[in-house]
mmCIF file of N, CA and C in Angstrom:
data_model
loop_
_atom_site.group_PDB
_atom_site.id
_atom_site.type_symbol
_atom_site.label_atom_id
_atom_site.label_comp_id
_atom_site.label_asym_id
_atom_site.label_seq_id
_atom_site.Cartn_x
_atom_site.Cartn_y
_atom_site.Cartn_z
ATOM 1 N N ARG A 24 -3.612 13.838 3.996
ATOM 2 C CA ARG A 24 -5.103 13.906 2.931
ATOM 3 C C ARG A 24 -6.082 12.456 3.385
ATOM 4 N N ALA A 25 -5.366 11.636 3.836
ATOM 5 C CA ALA A 25 -5.991 10.556 3.975
ATOM 6 C C ALA A 25 -7.251 10.440 5.500
ATOM 7 N N SER A 26 -6.364 11.538 6.534
ATOM 8 C CA SER A 26 -7.060 11.535 7.637
ATOM 9 C C SER A 26 -8.688 12.342 7.005
ATOM 10 N N HIS A 27 -8.484 13.569 6.219
ATOM 11 C CA HIS A 27 -9.862 13.741 5.949
ATOM 12 C C HIS A 27 -10.896 13.119 5.298
ATOM 13 N N PHE A 28 -10.503 12.073 4.288
ATOM 14 C CA PHE A 28 -11.322 10.848 4.006
ATOM 15 C C PHE A 28 -11.674 10.086 4.967
ATOM 16 N N ALA A 29 -10.837 9.464 5.941
ATOM 17 C CA ALA A 29 -11.631 8.721 7.007
ATOM 18 C C ALA A 29 -12.436 9.634 8.068
ATOM 19 N N GLN A 30 -12.093 10.567 8.559
ATOM 20 C CA GLN A 30 -13.050 11.469 9.190
ATOM 21 C C GLN A 30 -14.286 11.787 8.461
ATOM 22 N N ALA A 31 -14.312 11.817 7.349
ATOM 23 C CA ALA A 31 -15.738 12.389 6.689
ATOM 24 C C ALA A 31 -16.825 10.947 6.480
ATOM 25 N N LEU A 32 -16.129 9.757 6.360
ATOM 26 C CA LEU A 32 -16.450 8.238 6.637
ATOM 27 C C LEU A 32 -16.862 8.009 8.031
ATOM 28 N N GLY A 33 -15.854 8.674 9.060
ATOM 29 C CA GLY A 33 -16.403 8.106 10.115
ATOM 30 C C GLY A 33 -15.897 6.888 10.678
ATOM 31 N N ILE A 34 -14.425 6.621 10.221
ATOM 32 C CA ILE A 34 -13.389 5.678 9.835
ATOM 33 C C ILE A 34 -12.270 5.573 11.197
ATOM 34 N N PRO A 35 -11.531 4.779 11.877
ATOM 35 C CA PRO A 35 -10.678 5.238 12.297
ATOM 36 C C PRO A 35 -9.429 5.845 11.457
ATOM 37 N N TYR A 36 -8.461 6.386 11.597
ATOM 38 C CA TYR A 36 -7.126 5.979 10.905
ATOM 39 C C TYR A 36 -5.884 6.184 11.682
ATOM 40 N N GLN A 37 -4.738 5.637 10.637
ATOM 41 C CA GLN A 37 -3.867 5.244 11.790
ATOM 42 C C GLN A 37 -3.050 6.471 11.017
ATOM 43 N N GLY A 38 -1.824 7.626 11.474
ATOM 44 C CA GLY A 38 -0.852 8.169 10.357
ATOM 45 C C GLY A 38 0.443 7.756 11.160
ATOM 46 N N HIS A 39 1.013 8.274 9.994
ATOM 47 C CA HIS A 39 2.633 8.124 10.202
ATOM 48 C C HIS A 39 3.153 6.855 10.913
ATOM 49 N N SER A 40 2.858 5.983 10.211
ATOM 50 C CA SER A 40 2.795 4.907 10.508
ATOM 51 C C SER A 40 4.313 3.999 10.264
ATOM 52 N N GLY A 41 5.212 4.908 9.726
ATOM 53 C CA GLY A 41 6.687 4.332 8.814
ATOM 54 C C GLY A 41 6.234 3.022 8.203
ATOM 55 N N LYS A 42 5.602 3.289 7.025
ATOM 56 C CA LYS A 42 5.785 1.673 6.693
ATOM 57 C C LYS A 42 7.102 1.941 5.543
ATOM 58 N N PRO A 43 7.680 1.036 5.298
ATOM 59 C CA PRO A 43 6.823 -0.500 5.153
ATOM 60 C C PRO A 43 7.388 -1.164 6.399
ATOM 61 N N GLY A 44 7.578 -0.501 7.605
ATOM 62 C CA GLY A 44 7.818 -1.261 9.307
ATOM 63 C C GLY A 44 6.300 -1.829 9.421
ATOM 64 N N THR A 45 6.317 -2.459 10.389
ATOM 65 C CA THR A 45 5.124 -2.962 10.664
ATOM 66 C C THR A 45 4.393 -2.781 11.906
ATOM 67 N N ALA A 46 5.390 -1.647 12.512
ATOM 68 C CA ALA A 46 4.382 -1.387 13.685
ATOM 69 C C ALA A 46 3.110 -0.271 13.859
ATOM 70 N N GLY A 47 2.960 0.348 12.713
ATOM 71 C CA GLY A 47 2.008 1.486 12.462
ATOM 72 C C GLY A 47 0.957 0.048 11.839
ATOM 73 N N TYR A 48 0.967 -0.863 11.056
ATOM 74 C CA TYR A 48 -0.279 -1.448 10.918
ATOM 75 C C TYR A 48 -0.555 -2.721 12.359
ATOM 76 N N PHE A 49 0.015 -3.025 13.169
ATOM 77 C CA PHE A 49 -0.407 -3.511 14.502
ATOM 78 C C PHE A 49 -0.811 -2.706 15.379
ATOM 79 N N ARG A 50 -0.411 -1.359 15.179
ATOM 80 C CA ARG A 50 -1.204 -0.427 15.928
ATOM 81 C C ARG A 50 -2.739 -0.120 15.813
ATOM 82 N N ALA A 51 -2.898 0.317 14.241
ATOM 83 C CA ALA A 51 -4.268 0.275 13.684
ATOM 84 C C ALA A 51 -4.932 -0.756 14.009
ATOM 85 N N MET A 52 -4.383 -2.251 14.125
ATOM 86 C CA MET A 52 -5.217 -3.848 14.390
ATOM 87 C C MET A 52 -5.486 -3.425 15.516
ATOM 88 N N GLU A 53 -4.751 -3.228 16.331
ATOM 89 C CA GLU A 53 -4.914 -3.371 18.194
ATOM 90 C C GLU A 53 -6.002 -2.205 18.208
ATOM 91 N N ARG A 54 -5.998 -1.114 17.744
ATOM 92 C CA ARG A 54 -6.899 -0.634 17.902
ATOM 93 C C ARG A 54 -8.520 -0.544 17.550
ATOM 94 N N MET A 55 -8.606 -1.495 16.326
ATOM 95 C CA MET A 55 -9.606 -1.925 15.827
ATOM 96 C C MET A 55 -9.993 -3.200 16.257
ATOM 97 N N GLY A 56 -8.950 -3.612 17.318
ATOM 98 C CA GLY A 56 -9.659 -5.266 17.491
ATOM 99 C C GLY A 56 -9.230 -6.259 16.691
ATOM 100 N N ARG A 57 -8.744 -6.384 15.622
ATOM 101 C CA ARG A 57 -8.492 -7.095 14.418
ATOM 102 C C ARG A 57 -7.030 -7.969 14.656
ATOM 103 N N LYS A 58 -7.209 -8.966 13.800
ATOM 104 C CA LYS A 58 -5.761 -9.589 13.644
ATOM 105 C C LYS A 58 -5.423 -9.719 12.243
ATOM 106 N N PRO A 59 -4.490 -9.942 11.942
ATOM 107 C CA PRO A 59 -3.753 -9.208 10.349
ATOM 108 C C PRO A 59 -4.453 -10.192 9.383
ATOM 109 N N GLU A 60 -4.984 -11.404 9.782
ATOM 110 C CA GLU A 60 -6.322 -11.996 8.646
ATOM 111 C C GLU A 60 -7.017 -11.914 8.485
ATOM 112 N N GLN A 61 -7.189 -10.652 9.173
ATOM 113 C CA GLN A 61 -8.779 -9.734 9.106
ATOM 114 C C GLN A 61 -8.981 -8.403 8.442
ATOM 115 N N THR A 62 -7.361 -8.468 8.448
ATOM 116 C CA THR A 62 -7.019 -6.880 8.077
ATOM 117 C C THR A 62 -6.798 -6.736 6.374
ATOM 118 N N ALA A 63 -7.115 -5.840 5.789
ATOM 119 C CA ALA A 63 -6.660 -5.276 4.270
ATOM 120 C C ALA A 63 -6.239 -4.221 4.249
ATOM 121 N N MET A 64 -5.219 -3.768 3.585
ATOM 122 C CA MET A 64 -4.235 -2.676 2.972
ATOM 123 C C MET A 64 -4.802 -1.966 1.700
ATOM 124 N N VAL A 65 -5.166 -1.093 1.557
ATOM 125 C CA VAL A 65 -5.341 -0.548 0.382
ATOM 126 C C VAL A 65 -4.799 0.519 0.148
ATOM 127 N N GLY A 66 -3.446 0.305 -0.690
ATOM 128 C CA GLY A 66 -2.644 1.412 -0.855
ATOM 129 C C GLY A 66 -2.354 1.300 -2.326
ATOM 130 N N ASP A 67 -1.428 2.253 -2.850
ATOM 131 C CA ASP A 67 -1.084 2.352 -4.181
ATOM 132 C C ASP A 67 0.311 2.286 -4.563
ATOM 133 N N GLN A 68 1.169 2.227 -3.277
ATOM 134 C CA GLN A 68 2.728 2.113 -3.254
ATOM 135 C C GLN A 68 3.288 0.676 -3.084
ATOM 136 N N ILE A 69 3.602 0.012 -3.923
ATOM 137 C CA ILE A 69 4.572 -1.215 -3.407
ATOM 138 C C ILE A 69 5.255 -1.617 -2.358
ATOM 139 N N PHE A 70 6.329 -0.309 -2.547
ATOM 140 C CA PHE A 70 7.147 -0.638 -1.658
ATOM 141 C C PHE A 70 7.027 0.029 -0.207
ATOM 142 N N THR A 71 6.176 0.831 -0.283
ATOM 143 C CA THR A 71 5.891 1.003 1.011
ATOM 144 C C THR A 71 4.417 0.047 1.882
ATOM 145 N N ASP A 72 3.026 0.726 0.975
ATOM 146 C CA ASP A 72 1.862 -0.149 1.317
ATOM 147 C C ASP A 72 1.683 -1.515 1.089
ATOM 148 N N ILE A 73 2.142 -1.937 -0.025
ATOM 149 C CA ILE A 73 1.807 -3.054 -0.171
ATOM 150 C C ILE A 73 2.587 -4.449 0.768
ATOM 151 N N TRP A 74 4.582 -3.773 0.429
ATOM 152 C CA TRP A 74 5.148 -4.340 1.162
ATOM 153 C C TRP A 74 4.956 -4.487 3.068
ATOM 154 N N GLY A 75 4.684 -3.151 3.017
ATOM 155 C CA GLY A 75 4.416 -3.361 4.537
ATOM 156 C C GLY A 75 3.310 -4.213 5.085
ATOM 157 N N ALA A 76 2.215 -4.386 4.241
ATOM 158 C CA ALA A 76 1.160 -4.883 4.345
ATOM 159 C C ALA A 76 1.142 -6.684 4.620
ATOM 160 N N ARG A 77 2.109 -6.864 3.638
ATOM 161 C CA ARG A 77 2.578 -8.682 3.666
ATOM 162 C C ARG A 77 3.850 -8.775 4.403
ATOM 163 N N ARG A 78 4.334 -7.938 5.442
ATOM 164 C CA ARG A 78 5.312 -8.046 5.741
ATOM 165 C C ARG A 78 4.523 -8.198 7.329
ATOM 166 N N ALA A 79 3.035 -7.518 7.654
ATOM 167 C CA ALA A 79 2.734 -7.391 8.659
ATOM 168 C C ALA A 79 1.163 -9.175 8.673
ATOM 169 N N GLY A 80 1.531 -9.707 7.802
ATOM 170 C CA GLY A 80 0.562 -10.641 7.194
ATOM 171 C C GLY A 80 -1.039 -10.091 6.947
ATOM 172 N N CYS A 81 -0.867 -9.370 6.632
ATOM 173 C CA CYS A 81 -2.031 -8.804 6.359
ATOM 174 C C CYS A 81 -2.449 -8.933 4.708
ATOM 175 N N LYS A 82 -3.826 -8.573 4.282
ATOM 176 C CA LYS A 82 -4.142 -8.705 2.730
ATOM 177 C C LYS A 82 -3.398 -7.426 2.078
ATOM 178 N N ALA A 83 -3.239 -7.652 0.792
ATOM 179 C CA ALA A 83 -3.009 -6.426 0.091
ATOM 180 C C ALA A 83 -3.496 -5.811 -0.836
ATOM 181 N N VAL A 84 -4.120 -5.055 -1.433
ATOM 182 C CA VAL A 84 -4.752 -4.066 -2.278
ATOM 183 C C VAL A 84 -4.075 -3.143 -2.649
ATOM 184 N N LEU A 85 -3.425 -3.369 -4.191
ATOM 185 C CA LEU A 85 -2.829 -2.310 -5.071
ATOM 186 C C LEU A 85 -3.627 -1.360 -5.719
ATOM 187 N N VAL A 86 -3.875 -0.415 -5.871
ATOM 188 C CA VAL A 86 -4.925 0.305 -6.669
ATOM 189 C C VAL A 86 -3.794 1.204 -7.556
ATOM 190 N N SER A 87 -4.524 1.701 -8.509
ATOM 191 C CA SER A 87 -4.057 2.342 -9.003
ATOM 192 C C SER A 87 -3.517 3.932 -8.491
ATOM 193 N N PRO A 88 -2.602 4.605 -8.708
ATOM 194 C CA PRO A 88 -2.597 6.350 -7.957
ATOM 195 C C PRO A 88 -3.428 7.295 -8.933
ATOM 196 N N ILE A 89 -3.965 7.984 -8.034
ATOM 197 C CA ILE A 89 -4.738 9.143 -8.506
ATOM 198 C C ILE A 89 -4.662 9.712 -9.212
ATOM 199 N N GLN A 90 -3.420 10.367 -9.173
ATOM 200 C CA GLN A 90 -2.912 11.598 -9.944
ATOM 201 C C GLN A 90 -1.280 11.153 -10.484
ATOM 202 N N ARG A 91 -0.930 11.314 -11.632
ATOM 203 C CA ARG A 91 0.107 11.251 -11.937
ATOM 204 C C ARG A 91 1.458 11.811 -10.880
ATOM 205 N N GLU A 92 2.535 11.181 -10.678
ATOM 206 C CA GLU A 92 3.703 12.082 -10.187
ATOM 207 C C GLU A 92 4.116 12.787 -10.600
ATOM 208 N N GLY A 93 4.587 14.382 -10.066
ATOM 209 C CA GLY A 93 5.372 15.010 -10.569
ATOM 210 C C GLY A 93 6.933 15.502 -10.279
ATOM 211 N N MET A 94 7.074 14.817 -9.129
ATOM 212 C CA MET A 94 8.707 14.928 -8.798
ATOM 213 C C MET A 94 9.328 13.836 -9.366
ATOM 214 N N LEU A 95 10.426 14.083 -9.835
ATOM 215 C CA LEU A 95 11.315 13.000 -10.834
ATOM 216 C C LEU A 95 11.412 11.790 -9.840
ATOM 217 N N PHE A 96 11.982 11.949 -8.501
ATOM 218 C CA PHE A 96 12.000 10.563 -7.399
ATOM 219 C C PHE A 96 10.647 9.993 -7.420
ATOM 220 N N PHE A 97 9.847 10.458 -7.352
ATOM 221 C CA PHE A 97 8.393 9.675 -7.140
ATOM 222 C C PHE A 97 7.910 8.728 -8.762
ATOM 223 N N ARG A 98 8.465 9.414 -9.565
ATOM 224 C CA ARG A 98 8.036 9.136 -11.283
ATOM 225 C C ARG A 98 9.214 8.044 -11.375
ATOM 226 N N PHE A 99 10.482 8.373 -10.798
ATOM 227 C CA PHE A 99 11.294 6.768 -10.683
ATOM 228 C C PHE A 99 10.857 5.691 -10.111
ATOM 229 N N LYS A 100 10.341 6.018 -9.070
ATOM 230 C CA LYS A 100 9.975 5.081 -8.261
ATOM 231 C C LYS A 100 8.563 4.497 -9.116
ATOM 232 N N ARG A 101 8.222 4.888 -9.120
ATOM 233 C CA ARG A 101 6.482 4.087 -10.203
ATOM 234 C C ARG A 101 7.312 3.254 -11.253
ATOM 235 N N PHE A 102 8.413 3.933 -12.065
ATOM 236 C CA PHE A 102 8.725 2.656 -12.638
ATOM 237 C C PHE A 102 9.408 1.558 -12.427
ATOM 238 N N LEU A 103 10.439 1.732 -10.912
ATOM 239 C CA LEU A 103 10.792 0.678 -10.583
ATOM 240 C C LEU A 103 9.526 -0.274 -10.485
ATOM 241 N N GLU A 104 8.090 0.480 -9.487
ATOM 242 C CA GLU A 104 7.195 -0.779 -9.312
ATOM 243 C C GLU A 104 6.655 -1.510 -10.514
ATOM 244 N N ARG A 105 6.727 -0.696 -11.715
ATOM 245 C CA ARG A 105 6.065 -1.304 -12.701
ATOM 246 C C ARG A 105 6.848 -2.839 -12.984
ATOM 247 N N ILE A 106 8.667 -2.538 -12.898
ATOM 248 C CA ILE A 106 9.434 -3.364 -13.607
ATOM 249 C C ILE A 106 9.176 -4.716 -12.543
ATOM 250 N N VAL A 107 9.106 -4.148 -11.155
ATOM 251 C CA VAL A 107 8.894 -5.357 -9.843
ATOM 252 C C VAL A 107 7.558 -5.879 -9.861
ATOM 253 N N LEU A 108 6.385 -5.452 -10.632
ATOM 254 C CA LEU A 108 5.063 -6.183 -10.415
ATOM 255 C C LEU A 108 5.151 -7.088 -12.165
ATOM 256 N N ARG A 109 6.299 -6.883 -13.184
ATOM 257 C CA ARG A 109 6.568 -7.600 -14.633
ATOM 258 C C ARG A 109 6.988 -8.658 -14.049
ATOM 259 N N LEU A 110 8.166 -8.623 -13.301
ATOM 260 C CA LEU A 110 8.650 -9.569 -12.956
ATOM 261 C C LEU A 110 9.014 -10.444 -11.320
ATOM 262 N N CYS A 111 7.839 -9.985 -10.774
ATOM 263 C CA CYS A 111 7.476 -10.525 -9.535
ATOM 264 C C CYS A 111 6.678 -11.886 -9.603
ATOM 265 N N PRO A 112 7.273 -12.974 -9.008
ATOM 266 C CA PRO A 112 6.768 -14.239 -9.578
ATOM 267 C C PRO A 112 5.349 -14.587 -9.135
ATOM 268 N N CYS A 113 4.645 -15.444 -9.822
ATOM 269 C CA CYS A 113 3.268 -15.735 -9.845
ATOM 270 C C CYS A 113 3.100 -15.702 -8.365
ATOM 271 N N SER A 114 3.132 -16.890 -7.700
ATOM 272 C CA SER A 114 2.698 -17.247 -6.075
ATOM 273 C C SER A 114 3.063 -15.451 -5.705
ATOM 274 N N ILE A 115 3.555 -15.172 -5.361
ATOM 275 C CA ILE A 115 3.450 -13.602 -4.735
ATOM 276 C C ILE A 115 2.434 -12.733 -5.435
ATOM 277 N N LYS A 116 2.240 -12.619 -6.542
ATOM 278 C CA LYS A 116 1.236 -11.790 -7.068
ATOM 279 C C LYS A 116 0.027 -11.958 -7.144
ATOM 280 N N GLN A 117 -0.428 -13.677 -6.722
ATOM 281 C CA GLN A 117 -1.542 -14.372 -6.183
ATOM 282 C C GLN A 117 -2.088 -13.502 -4.781
ATOM 283 N N GLN A 118 -1.191 -13.004 -3.553
ATOM 284 C CA GLN A 118 -1.275 -12.844 -2.769
ATOM 285 C C GLN A 118 -1.597 -11.236 -2.529
ATOM 286 N N ILE A 119 -1.542 -10.758 -3.922
ATOM 287 C CA ILE A 119 -2.123 -8.724 -3.812
ATOM 288 C C ILE A 119 -2.891 -8.859 -5.365
ATOM 289 N N LEU A 120 -4.263 -8.358 -4.300
ATOM 290 C CA LEU A 120 -5.276 -8.298 -5.207
ATOM 291 C C LEU A 120 -5.075 -6.847 -6.128
ATOM 292 N N TYR A 121 -4.782 -6.909 -7.323
ATOM 293 C CA TYR A 121 -4.950 -5.808 -8.027
ATOM 294 C C TYR A 121 -5.733 -4.654 -8.646
ATOM 295 N N LEU A 122 -5.971 -3.867 -8.284
ATOM 296 C CA LEU A 122 -7.260 -2.967 -8.830
ATOM 297 C C LEU A 122 -6.447 -1.676 -9.321
ATOM 298 N N GLY A 123 -6.610 -1.997 -10.842
ATOM 299 C CA GLY A 123 -5.794 -0.857 -11.462
ATOM 300 C C GLY A 123 -6.091 -0.868 -12.901
ATOM 301 N N GLU A 124 -5.271 -0.506 -14.048
ATOM 302 C CA GLU A 124 -5.201 -0.087 -15.363
ATOM 303 C C GLU A 124 -4.128 -1.179 -15.431
ATOM 304 N N GLU A 125 -4.568 -2.187 -17.001
ATOM 305 C CA GLU A 125 -3.354 -3.002 -16.831
ATOM 306 C C GLU A 125 -2.303 -2.157 -18.081
#
């Protein structure tokens, strides 16, 4: 789905990155000629998007999911994400820009 948005906007796209591993982040940064401190990851999942971005040294922007998850596994994962956000130390929370519903 993301590739269609990227193509419509005329911007590079890095798919199948193996998040939260860092290799995909570094491939994308290399392709765009950027360093981690010049890069931000926008994502709606803490355990893949945000964690991977922080491991790669990038800024992380957490957004609300577009749609509610239907599968039980993903609903459970979203539940765990809410717990992590509540219990996360302030020093780490300050490193994540959060754009979403409170």
